[in-house]
Short mmCIF file of C-alpha atoms in Angstrom, two decimals:
data_model
loop_
_atom_site.label_atom_id
_atom_site.label_comp_id
_atom_site.label_asym_id
_atom_site.label_seq_id
_atom_site.Cartn_x
_atom_site.Cartn_y
_atom_site.Cartn_z
CA MET A 167 93.88 160.25 113.92
CA PHE A 168 97.06 161.78 112.55
CA SER A 169 98.66 160.82 109.24
CA LEU A 170 102.24 159.52 109.23
CA SER A 171 103.43 162.85 107.86
CA GLU A 172 101.71 164.71 110.69
CA LEU A 173 103.10 162.30 113.27
CA ALA A 174 106.60 162.68 111.82
CA THR A 175 106.32 166.45 112.12
CA LEU A 176 105.05 166.24 115.71
CA ILE A 177 107.81 163.79 116.63
CA ARG A 178 110.47 166.13 115.28
CA LEU A 179 108.97 169.14 117.07
CA VAL A 180 108.77 167.30 120.38
CA GLU A 181 112.33 166.05 119.97
CA LYS A 182 113.58 169.59 119.31
CA GLU A 183 111.70 170.84 122.38
CA GLY A 184 113.37 168.11 124.41
CA ILE A 185 116.78 169.36 123.27
CA VAL A 186 115.91 172.92 124.32
CA LEU A 187 114.64 171.70 127.68
CA TYR A 188 117.85 169.75 128.25
CA GLU A 189 119.80 172.97 127.72
CA HIS A 190 117.55 174.75 130.24
CA ILE A 191 118.05 171.95 132.76
CA GLN A 192 121.77 172.80 132.64
CA SER A 193 120.98 176.42 133.59
CA ASP A 194 122.60 178.01 136.63
CA ASP A 195 119.18 179.46 137.50
CA GLU A 196 117.63 176.84 139.77
CA CYS A 197 114.06 177.94 138.99
CA ILE A 198 114.60 177.61 135.23
CA SER A 199 116.38 174.31 135.69
CA ASN A 200 113.63 172.86 137.89
CA ASP A 201 110.83 174.03 135.60
CA ALA A 202 112.60 172.56 132.58
CA ALA A 203 113.15 169.26 134.40
CA ASP A 204 109.46 169.05 135.34
CA PHE A 205 108.33 169.88 131.82
CA SER A 206 110.78 167.40 130.30
CA VAL A 207 108.93 164.57 132.05
CA HIS A 208 105.76 165.53 130.17
CA ILE A 209 107.65 165.89 126.90
CA GLY A 210 109.08 162.41 127.41
CA LEU A 211 105.61 160.95 127.90
CA ILE A 212 104.33 162.70 124.79
CA ALA A 213 107.34 161.50 122.79
CA GLY A 214 106.63 157.92 123.85
CA LYS A 215 102.99 158.16 122.80
CA LEU A 216 103.92 159.67 119.45
CA GLN A 217 106.46 156.91 118.88
CA GLU A 218 103.85 154.28 119.65
CA LEU A 219 101.33 155.85 117.26
CA TYR A 220 103.92 156.21 114.51
CA GLU A 221 105.09 152.61 114.83
CA LEU A 222 101.49 151.35 114.76
CA GLU A 223 100.77 153.25 111.54
CA TRP A 224 104.11 152.78 109.77
CA GLN A 225 104.43 149.93 107.27
CA GLU A 226 107.40 148.55 105.39
CA GLY A 227 107.42 149.93 101.86
CA SER A 228 105.67 153.16 102.76
CA ASN A 229 107.14 156.46 101.67
CA HIS A 230 107.97 157.24 105.30
CA LEU A 231 111.06 156.49 107.30
CA PRO A 232 110.97 153.96 110.12
CA TYR A 233 110.89 155.64 113.53
CA ASN A 234 114.59 155.07 114.33
CA LYS A 235 115.61 156.72 111.05
CA LEU A 236 113.18 159.59 111.51
CA LEU A 237 115.14 161.03 114.43
CA GLU A 238 118.47 160.73 112.62
CA LYS A 239 117.34 163.52 110.29
CA LEU A 240 117.34 166.09 113.14
#
């Protein structure tokens, strides 16, 4: 199992990858755009699983931000 710190890092990395993929989806190159769109589905699933894990482990009063605040730091 991952610690909250590790999950927070993974969540931020996946979120940043999602941003990059969104930029690629906007590409004029149809192949790049389609590949990015396909991969973004997987990134979305991973992001959802990481969110679920983080919210299960997070507790009020911990030294970690709640999930919704975690993404504001990006």
